Amino acid sequence: MAEEGQLGGYSRLAGDEEVATASGGGDYDERKLRLLGYEPQLKRNLSLLSNFAVSFSIVSVLTGITTLFGTGLQFGGPATMVYGWPIAGAMTLVVGLAMAEICSAYPTSGGLYFWSARLCSHRRWGPFASWLTGWFNIVGQWAVTTSVDFSLAQLIQVIILLSTGGNNGGGYLASKYVVIAFHAAILLSHAAINSLPITWLSFFGQFAAAWNMLGVFVLMIAVPTVATERASAKFVFTHFNTENNAGIHSNFYIFVLGLLMSQYTLTGYDASAHMTEETKNADRNGPIGIISAIGISIIVGWGYILGITFAVKDIPYLLNPDNDAGGYAIAEVFYLAFKSRYGSGIGGIICLGIVAVAIYFCGMSSVTSNSRMAYAFSRDGAMPLSSVWHKVNKHEVPINAVWLSALISLCMALPSLGSLVAFQAMVSIATIGLYIAYALPILFRVTLARKHFVPGPFNLGRYGVAVGWAAVMWVATITVLFSLPVTYPVTKDTLNYTPVAVGGLFLLVLSSWLVSARHWFKGPITNLDG
């Protein structure tokens, strides 16, 4: 890399027309990317719809709400879910707006860590800010893929259980080794799909978005309509469940814990930023992809919660591990709805299949986003064996980064064989770790870069700083709230390991910086010739 292509350890940025001119012509997106210091290497075939589809498929309300519906029922029940969802959704939209504004200024695959580097460059903190943000972002993304694909493996386990007679009818309950085998097979297929040209991924992404949208409407209408007994509107909108068997009696505390379902679901929309080097009109369509994915997810997710909750009657039974679905609450809701009407729960099993397909595409899109982040991070030399992971194949796909992301996500699921507590600690990084990565560049934008930040075409104008501070405060709040104990008394088996996992990640990143990376990692570097 030529030294004259860098400025203080960073690639030259907006305003340096000489870099763009010397590097050749090309369209607006290619010139903008060269101004940011990178020679285009990925095929730019994604439209606004395709960019949105990737993030919408990762957010996937069918995935998050279905997976943690039991948590919502346990901690507050209908009231927590019905009112907690729009609260978490509104604040997530605030975070998304703050991210979208920065994305418009710096539309690169690196996303968050590149933003942090640029926003701190005037204070010479750029390399450390980039290192910290990048590792929280990429580990958080790997954790998201792990949790999504493992939750699909668990749902397949439940579908097989119900299809073979249920928990009380001699049904087959797959062992933890079979579940991890399901997980491995799912990841293998996701890596294979992500090895295809971007045009194929664009098609699958749009199909996944349509499936999520239609699936929500089918389920929110079909399940309560089929159920012979439906909850009253009073129950859905006012019932607050305090029977949680967790030793927690404070209504506020219970409500806070129930918010986890909503906040876990509303993650992963940074994928639109990581896909900007493959998106046309990236400095506009990338930010719009972020905002639209969040906004539409909020609307359809709330409808899904309302529709399914009208089919809820007996919360303790739905959470009971002795029911037909083995305590998988939403599966029991679907199963009972059809069994009560038709004497067979096969319709409910089909509904679970609709959800399973949505989760499958969610995992596929997660690997897509993971691989682009790994590609960009290794392009800047931040990962071990960086020269391997940022290579692209003849289809302009970062093929090695794709398979690396799948392999790491498999390894992150292996602790489940020893202890689900250890696995949950790993997965907790998926929500809190990722949101910390979201908040860091926003914090730098409203503090260190407040006076020199130059917004792109999508910007919040005079409201940018206020929105940024609101986003940072929300992330700080949920980081504390989701680190609180979820069961009393607290023992080694009931301890909430979220602060341990996230704190451990921070110590690893910090120590690696102090011991080694500070001597050689200079932040994003240009790959322009000359």
PDB file of C-alpha atoms in Angstrom, residues 62-291:
ATOM      1  CA  LEU A  62     -41.052 -14.307  12.710  1.00  0.00           C
ATOM      2  CA  THR A  63     -37.632 -15.401  13.975  1.00  0.00           C
ATOM      3  CA  GLY A  64     -37.196 -13.211  17.036  1.00  0.00           C
ATOM      4  CA  ILE A  65     -40.771 -13.137  18.307  1.00  0.00           C
ATOM      5  CA  THR A  66     -41.281 -16.866  17.782  1.00  0.00           C
ATOM      6  CA  THR A  67     -38.008 -17.753  19.495  1.00  0.00           C
ATOM      7  CA  LEU A  68     -38.583 -15.571  22.580  1.00  0.00           C
ATOM      8  CA  PHE A  69     -42.389 -15.605  22.764  1.00  0.00           C
ATOM      9  CA  GLY A  70     -42.085 -17.757  25.876  1.00  0.00           C
ATOM     10  CA  THR A  71     -39.873 -15.141  27.511  1.00  0.00           C
ATOM     11  CA  GLY A  72     -42.469 -12.488  26.751  1.00  0.00           C
ATOM     12  CA  LEU A  73     -45.243 -14.638  28.258  1.00  0.00           C
ATOM     13  CA  GLN A  74     -43.193 -15.420  31.361  1.00  0.00           C
ATOM     14  CA  PHE A  75     -42.210 -11.843  32.117  1.00  0.00           C
ATOM     15  CA  GLY A  76     -45.358  -9.745  31.946  1.00  0.00           C
ATOM     16  CA  GLY A  77     -47.245 -11.664  29.304  1.00  0.00           C
ATOM     17  CA  PRO A  78     -49.593  -9.844  26.885  1.00  0.00           C
ATOM     18  CA  ALA A  79     -49.168  -6.376  28.405  1.00  0.00           C
ATOM     19  CA  THR A  80     -45.378  -6.516  28.191  1.00  0.00           C
ATOM     20  CA  MET A  81     -45.414  -7.753  24.606  1.00  0.00           C
ATOM     21  CA  VAL A  82     -48.168  -5.482  23.299  1.00  0.00           C
ATOM     22  CA  TYR A  83     -46.757  -2.289  24.847  1.00  0.00           C
ATOM     23  CA  GLY A  84     -43.105  -3.252  25.134  1.00  0.00           C
ATOM     24  CA  TRP A  85     -42.819  -3.856  21.383  1.00  0.00           C
ATOM     25  CA  PRO A  86     -43.689  -0.280  20.281  1.00  0.00           C
ATOM     26  CA  ILE A  87     -41.481   1.166  23.053  1.00  0.00           C
ATOM     27  CA  ALA A  88     -38.468  -0.912  22.009  1.00  0.00           C
ATOM     28  CA  GLY A  89     -39.378  -0.324  18.364  1.00  0.00           C
ATOM     29  CA  ALA A  90     -39.488   3.460  18.690  1.00  0.00           C
ATOM     30  CA  MET A  91     -36.114   3.572  20.429  1.00  0.00           C
ATOM     31  CA  THR A  92     -34.630   1.140  17.906  1.00  0.00           C
ATOM     32  CA  LEU A  93     -35.798   3.496  15.166  1.00  0.00           C
ATOM     33  CA  VAL A  94     -33.916   6.294  16.925  1.00  0.00           C
ATOM     34  CA  VAL A  95     -30.758   4.167  16.926  1.00  0.00           C
ATOM     35  CA  GLY A  96     -31.357   3.307  13.265  1.00  0.00           C
ATOM     36  CA  LEU A  97     -31.777   6.966  12.272  1.00  0.00           C
ATOM     37  CA  ALA A  98     -28.497   7.892  13.943  1.00  0.00           C
ATOM     38  CA  MET A  99     -26.737   4.986  12.176  1.00  0.00           C
ATOM     39  CA  ALA A 100     -28.339   5.820   8.819  1.00  0.00           C
ATOM     40  CA  GLU A 101     -26.993   9.373   8.930  1.00  0.00           C
ATOM     41  CA  ILE A 102     -23.435   8.110   9.437  1.00  0.00           C
ATOM     42  CA  CYS A 103     -23.910   5.367   6.830  1.00  0.00           C
ATOM     43  CA  SER A 104     -24.807   8.006   4.260  1.00  0.00           C
ATOM     44  CA  ALA A 105     -21.505   9.781   4.891  1.00  0.00           C
ATOM     45  CA  TYR A 106     -19.393   6.596   4.790  1.00  0.00           C
ATOM     46  CA  PRO A 107     -21.038   3.876   2.626  1.00  0.00           C
ATOM     47  CA  THR A 108     -18.482   1.042   2.882  1.00  0.00           C
ATOM     48  CA  SER A 109     -18.725  -2.671   3.709  1.00  0.00           C
ATOM     49  CA  GLY A 110     -16.768  -2.038   6.892  1.00  0.00           C
ATOM     50  CA  GLY A 111     -19.690  -0.090   8.264  1.00  0.00           C
ATOM     51  CA  LEU A 112     -19.458   0.646  11.966  1.00  0.00           C
ATOM     52  CA  TYR A 113     -15.721   0.233  12.510  1.00  0.00           C
ATOM     53  CA  PHE A 114     -14.910   2.416   9.487  1.00  0.00           C
ATOM     54  CA  TRP A 115     -17.299   5.071  10.806  1.00  0.00           C
ATOM     55  CA  SER A 116     -15.597   5.057  14.210  1.00  0.00           C
ATOM     56  CA  ALA A 117     -12.160   5.434  12.636  1.00  0.00           C
ATOM     57  CA  ARG A 118     -13.194   8.425  10.573  1.00  0.00           C
ATOM     58  CA  LEU A 119     -15.182  10.110  13.316  1.00  0.00           C
ATOM     59  CA  CYS A 120     -12.214   9.911  15.702  1.00  0.00           C
ATOM     60  CA  SER A 121      -9.471  10.693  13.200  1.00  0.00           C
ATOM     61  CA  HIS A 122      -9.157  14.334  14.280  1.00  0.00           C
ATOM     62  CA  ARG A 123      -8.334  13.205  17.838  1.00  0.00           C
ATOM     63  CA  ARG A 124      -5.931  10.414  16.818  1.00  0.00           C
ATOM     64  CA  TRP A 125      -8.134   7.875  18.585  1.00  0.00           C
ATOM     65  CA  GLY A 126      -9.241   6.443  15.288  1.00  0.00           C
ATOM     66  CA  PRO A 127      -7.267   3.172  15.332  1.00  0.00           C
ATOM     67  CA  PHE A 128      -8.422   2.180  18.833  1.00  0.00           C
ATOM     68  CA  ALA A 129     -12.020   3.267  18.168  1.00  0.00           C
ATOM     69  CA  SER A 130     -11.987   1.256  14.954  1.00  0.00           C
ATOM     70  CA  TRP A 131     -10.489  -1.813  16.653  1.00  0.00           C
ATOM     71  CA  LEU A 132     -12.990  -1.758  19.522  1.00  0.00           C
ATOM     72  CA  THR A 133     -16.048  -1.162  17.335  1.00  0.00           C
ATOM     73  CA  GLY A 134     -14.991  -3.666  14.710  1.00  0.00           C
ATOM     74  CA  TRP A 135     -14.474  -6.568  17.066  1.00  0.00           C
ATOM     75  CA  PHE A 136     -17.728  -5.949  18.955  1.00  0.00           C
ATOM     76  CA  ASN A 137     -19.511  -5.737  15.613  1.00  0.00           C
ATOM     77  CA  ILE A 138     -18.083  -8.871  14.037  1.00  0.00           C
ATOM     78  CA  VAL A 139     -18.339 -11.043  17.178  1.00  0.00           C
ATOM     79  CA  GLY A 140     -21.882  -9.768  17.702  1.00  0.00           C
ATOM     80  CA  GLN A 141     -22.754 -10.710  14.138  1.00  0.00           C
ATOM     81  CA  TRP A 142     -21.300 -14.191  14.539  1.00  0.00           C
ATOM     82  CA  ALA A 143     -23.348 -14.553  17.721  1.00  0.00           C
ATOM     83  CA  VAL A 144     -26.492 -13.494  15.848  1.00  0.00           C
ATOM     84  CA  THR A 145     -25.921 -16.174  13.208  1.00  0.00           C
ATOM     85  CA  THR A 146     -25.245 -18.719  15.947  1.00  0.00           C
ATOM     86  CA  SER A 147     -28.432 -17.892  17.842  1.00  0.00           C
ATOM     87  CA  VAL A 148     -30.601 -17.769  14.706  1.00  0.00           C
ATOM     88  CA  ASP A 149     -29.440 -21.086  13.253  1.00  0.00           C
ATOM     89  CA  PHE A 150     -29.441 -22.804  16.641  1.00  0.00           C
ATOM     90  CA  SER A 151     -32.991 -21.594  17.284  1.00  0.00           C
ATOM     91  CA  LEU A 152     -33.957 -23.093  13.906  1.00  0.00           C
ATOM     92  CA  ALA A 153     -32.352 -26.393  14.938  1.00  0.00           C
ATOM     93  CA  GLN A 154     -34.389 -26.306  18.168  1.00  0.00           C
ATOM     94  CA  LEU A 155     -37.586 -25.510  16.245  1.00  0.00           C
ATOM     95  CA  ILE A 156     -36.942 -28.463  13.939  1.00  0.00           C
ATOM     96  CA  GLN A 157     -36.591 -30.564  17.087  1.00  0.00           C
ATOM     97  CA  VAL A 158     -40.038 -29.363  18.234  1.00  0.00           C
ATOM     98  CA  ILE A 159     -41.605 -29.921  14.801  1.00  0.00           C
ATOM     99  CA  ILE A 160     -40.316 -33.506  14.794  1.00  0.00           C
ATOM    100  CA  LEU A 161     -41.570 -33.993  18.361  1.00  0.00           C
ATOM    101  CA  LEU A 162     -45.093 -32.824  17.492  1.00  0.00           C
ATOM    102  CA  SER A 163     -45.137 -34.702  14.174  1.00  0.00           C
ATOM    103  CA  THR A 164     -44.374 -37.990  15.914  1.00  0.00           C
ATOM    104  CA  GLY A 165     -47.041 -37.700  18.606  1.00  0.00           C
ATOM    105  CA  GLY A 166     -45.945 -34.890  20.870  1.00  0.00           C
ATOM    106  CA  ASN A 167     -44.365 -34.945  24.300  1.00  0.00           C
ATOM    107  CA  ASN A 168     -47.337 -36.828  25.763  1.00  0.00           C
ATOM    108  CA  GLY A 169     -47.855 -39.203  22.853  1.00  0.00           C
ATOM    109  CA  GLY A 170     -44.487 -40.890  22.608  1.00  0.00           C
ATOM    110  CA  GLY A 171     -43.038 -38.357  20.173  1.00  0.00           C
ATOM    111  CA  TYR A 172     -39.334 -38.328  19.319  1.00  0.00           C
ATOM    112  CA  LEU A 173     -37.304 -35.694  21.153  1.00  0.00           C
ATOM    113  CA  ALA A 174     -33.942 -35.218  19.441  1.00  0.00           C
ATOM    114  CA  SER A 175     -30.895 -35.230  21.710  1.00  0.00           C
ATOM    115  CA  LYS A 176     -28.558 -32.263  22.049  1.00  0.00           C
ATOM    116  CA  TYR A 177     -26.137 -34.012  19.697  1.00  0.00           C
ATOM    117  CA  VAL A 178     -28.797 -34.318  17.004  1.00  0.00           C
ATOM    118  CA  VAL A 179     -29.717 -30.646  17.489  1.00  0.00           C
ATOM    119  CA  ILE A 180     -26.097 -29.563  17.023  1.00  0.00           C
ATOM    120  CA  ALA A 181     -25.982 -31.746  13.889  1.00  0.00           C
ATOM    121  CA  PHE A 182     -29.059 -29.892  12.585  1.00  0.00           C
ATOM    122  CA  HIS A 183     -27.275 -26.638  13.362  1.00  0.00           C
ATOM    123  CA  ALA A 184     -24.168 -27.727  11.444  1.00  0.00           C
ATOM    124  CA  ALA A 185     -26.222 -28.821   8.421  1.00  0.00           C
ATOM    125  CA  ILE A 186     -28.085 -25.506   8.358  1.00  0.00           C
ATOM    126  CA  LEU A 187     -24.817 -23.547   8.490  1.00  0.00           C
ATOM    127  CA  LEU A 188     -23.336 -25.710   5.729  1.00  0.00           C
ATOM    128  CA  SER A 189     -26.270 -24.935   3.454  1.00  0.00           C
ATOM    129  CA  HIS A 190     -26.062 -21.228   4.285  1.00  0.00           C
ATOM    130  CA  ALA A 191     -22.366 -21.143   3.400  1.00  0.00           C
ATOM    131  CA  ALA A 192     -23.107 -22.913   0.108  1.00  0.00           C
ATOM    132  CA  ILE A 193     -25.861 -20.439  -0.818  1.00  0.00           C
ATOM    133  CA  ASN A 194     -23.649 -17.488   0.092  1.00  0.00           C
ATOM    134  CA  SER A 195     -20.978 -18.827  -2.242  1.00  0.00           C
ATOM    135  CA  LEU A 196     -23.274 -18.092  -5.196  1.00  0.00           C
ATOM    136  CA  PRO A 197     -23.063 -14.830  -7.186  1.00  0.00           C
ATOM    137  CA  ILE A 198     -24.655 -11.762  -5.603  1.00  0.00           C
ATOM    138  CA  THR A 199     -27.518 -11.857  -8.135  1.00  0.00           C
ATOM    139  CA  TRP A 200     -28.661 -15.148  -6.597  1.00  0.00           C
ATOM    140  CA  LEU A 201     -28.384 -13.711  -3.091  1.00  0.00           C
ATOM    141  CA  SER A 202     -30.425 -10.722  -4.219  1.00  0.00           C
ATOM    142  CA  PHE A 203     -33.168 -13.059  -5.446  1.00  0.00           C
ATOM    143  CA  PHE A 204     -33.141 -15.125  -2.241  1.00  0.00           C
ATOM    144  CA  GLY A 205     -33.120 -11.962  -0.139  1.00  0.00           C
ATOM    145  CA  GLN A 206     -36.189 -10.535  -1.859  1.00  0.00           C
ATOM    146  CA  PHE A 207     -37.954 -13.884  -1.624  1.00  0.00           C
ATOM    147  CA  ALA A 208     -37.111 -14.025   2.090  1.00  0.00           C
ATOM    148  CA  ALA A 209     -38.488 -10.530   2.669  1.00  0.00           C
ATOM    149  CA  ALA A 210     -41.727 -11.447   0.882  1.00  0.00           C
ATOM    150  CA  TRP A 211     -41.951 -14.713   2.846  1.00  0.00           C
ATOM    151  CA  ASN A 212     -41.533 -12.877   6.153  1.00  0.00           C
ATOM    152  CA  MET A 213     -44.155 -10.315   5.223  1.00  0.00           C
ATOM    153  CA  LEU A 214     -46.739 -12.793   3.955  1.00  0.00           C
ATOM    154  CA  GLY A 215     -45.956 -15.296   6.707  1.00  0.00           C
ATOM    155  CA  VAL A 216     -46.735 -12.757   9.402  1.00  0.00           C
ATOM    156  CA  PHE A 217     -50.127 -11.944   7.878  1.00  0.00           C
ATOM    157  CA  VAL A 218     -51.040 -15.597   7.347  1.00  0.00           C
ATOM    158  CA  LEU A 219     -50.189 -16.579  10.925  1.00  0.00           C
ATOM    159  CA  MET A 220     -51.644 -13.534  12.671  1.00  0.00           C
ATOM    160  CA  ILE A 221     -54.978 -14.198  10.937  1.00  0.00           C
ATOM    161  CA  ALA A 222     -55.065 -18.001  10.696  1.00  0.00           C
ATOM    162  CA  VAL A 223     -54.062 -18.990  14.245  1.00  0.00           C
ATOM    163  CA  PRO A 224     -56.598 -16.896  16.235  1.00  0.00           C
ATOM    164  CA  THR A 225     -59.293 -17.578  13.614  1.00  0.00           C
ATOM    165  CA  VAL A 226     -58.872 -21.346  13.870  1.00  0.00           C
ATOM    166  CA  ALA A 227     -58.692 -21.426  17.686  1.00  0.00           C
ATOM    167  CA  THR A 228     -62.005 -22.456  19.248  1.00  0.00           C
ATOM    168  CA  GLU A 229     -61.289 -20.335  22.313  1.00  0.00           C
ATOM    169  CA  ARG A 230     -59.861 -16.860  21.962  1.00  0.00           C
ATOM    170  CA  ALA A 231     -58.611 -14.412  24.515  1.00  0.00           C
ATOM    171  CA  SER A 232     -60.632 -11.284  25.135  1.00  0.00           C
ATOM    172  CA  ALA A 233     -59.403  -7.862  24.093  1.00  0.00           C
ATOM    173  CA  LYS A 234     -59.138  -7.009  27.794  1.00  0.00           C
ATOM    174  CA  PHE A 235     -56.772  -9.951  28.330  1.00  0.00           C
ATOM    175  CA  VAL A 236     -54.616  -9.060  25.311  1.00  0.00           C
ATOM    176  CA  PHE A 237     -54.290  -5.376  26.134  1.00  0.00           C
ATOM    177  CA  THR A 238     -54.322  -5.347  29.933  1.00  0.00           C
ATOM    178  CA  HIS A 239     -53.287  -8.713  31.393  1.00  0.00           C
ATOM    179  CA  PHE A 240     -49.925  -8.502  33.129  1.00  0.00           C
ATOM    180  CA  ASN A 241     -48.498 -11.893  34.076  1.00  0.00           C
ATOM    181  CA  THR A 242     -46.593 -11.853  37.376  1.00  0.00           C
ATOM    182  CA  GLU A 243     -46.367 -15.649  37.786  1.00  0.00           C
ATOM    183  CA  ASN A 244     -42.873 -16.223  36.468  1.00  0.00           C
ATOM    184  CA  ASN A 245     -41.420 -18.859  38.835  1.00  0.00           C
ATOM    185  CA  ALA A 246     -38.279 -16.720  38.885  1.00  0.00           C
ATOM    186  CA  GLY A 247     -38.677 -15.170  42.334  1.00  0.00           C
ATOM    187  CA  ILE A 248     -39.244 -11.721  40.831  1.00  0.00           C
ATOM    188  CA  HIS A 249     -42.171  -9.701  42.152  1.00  0.00           C
ATOM    189  CA  SER A 250     -41.490  -6.126  41.035  1.00  0.00           C
ATOM    190  CA  ASN A 251     -43.808  -5.280  38.142  1.00  0.00           C
ATOM    191  CA  PHE A 252     -41.285  -2.859  36.649  1.00  0.00           C
ATOM    192  CA  TYR A 253     -38.528  -5.471  36.864  1.00  0.00           C
ATOM    193  CA  ILE A 254     -40.777  -8.047  35.205  1.00  0.00           C
ATOM    194  CA  PHE A 255     -41.665  -5.605  32.410  1.00  0.00           C
ATOM    195  CA  VAL A 256     -38.007  -4.818  31.780  1.00  0.00           C
ATOM    196  CA  LEU A 257     -37.076  -8.502  31.462  1.00  0.00           C
ATOM    197  CA  GLY A 258     -39.960  -9.015  29.045  1.00  0.00           C
ATOM    198  CA  LEU A 259     -38.534  -6.308  26.767  1.00  0.00           C
ATOM    199  CA  LEU A 260     -35.743  -8.699  25.811  1.00  0.00           C
ATOM    200  CA  MET A 261     -38.059 -10.401  23.320  1.00  0.00           C
ATOM    201  CA  SER A 262     -38.577  -7.146  21.438  1.00  0.00           C
ATOM    202  CA  GLN A 263     -35.008  -5.887  21.565  1.00  0.00           C
ATOM    203  CA  TYR A 264     -33.490  -9.243  20.566  1.00  0.00           C
ATOM    204  CA  THR A 265     -35.770  -9.304  17.521  1.00  0.00           C
ATOM    205  CA  LEU A 266     -34.905  -5.778  16.424  1.00  0.00           C
ATOM    206  CA  THR A 267     -31.217  -6.367  15.674  1.00  0.00           C
ATOM    207  CA  GLY A 268     -29.134  -6.997  12.579  1.00  0.00           C
ATOM    208  CA  TYR A 269     -30.225  -4.020  10.476  1.00  0.00           C
ATOM    209  CA  ASP A 270     -26.577  -2.922  10.168  1.00  0.00           C
ATOM    210  CA  ALA A 271     -26.538  -5.450   7.309  1.00  0.00           C
ATOM    211  CA  SER A 272     -27.701  -2.660   4.997  1.00  0.00           C
ATOM    212  CA  ALA A 273     -24.494  -0.779   5.794  1.00  0.00           C
ATOM    213  CA  HIS A 274     -22.313  -3.844   5.187  1.00  0.00           C
ATOM    214  CA  MET A 275     -23.941  -4.351   1.785  1.00  0.00           C
ATOM    215  CA  THR A 276     -23.367  -0.768   0.576  1.00  0.00           C
ATOM    216  CA  GLU A 277     -20.384  -1.651  -1.635  1.00  0.00           C
ATOM    217  CA  GLU A 278     -22.763  -3.932  -3.556  1.00  0.00           C
ATOM    218  CA  THR A 279     -25.668  -1.456  -3.568  1.00  0.00           C
ATOM    219  CA  LYS A 280     -26.455   1.155  -6.226  1.00  0.00           C
ATOM    220  CA  ASN A 281     -26.736   4.761  -4.961  1.00  0.00           C
ATOM    221  CA  ALA A 282     -25.300   3.451  -1.729  1.00  0.00           C
ATOM    222  CA  ASP A 283     -25.166   6.733   0.210  1.00  0.00           C
ATOM    223  CA  ARG A 284     -28.950   7.017  -0.158  1.00  0.00           C
ATOM    224  CA  ASN A 285     -30.176   3.442  -0.464  1.00  0.00           C
ATOM    225  CA  GLY A 286     -28.037   2.065   2.384  1.00  0.00           C
ATOM    226  CA  PRO A 287     -29.536   4.453   4.981  1.00  0.00           C
ATOM    227  CA  ILE A 288     -33.045   3.967   3.592  1.00  0.00           C
ATOM    228  CA  GLY A 289     -32.515   0.203   3.820  1.00  0.00           C
ATOM    229  CA  ILE A 290     -31.722   0.541   7.539  1.00  0.00           C
ATOM    230  CA  ILE A 291     -34.712   2.740   8.349  1.00  0.00           C
TER     231      ILE A 291
END
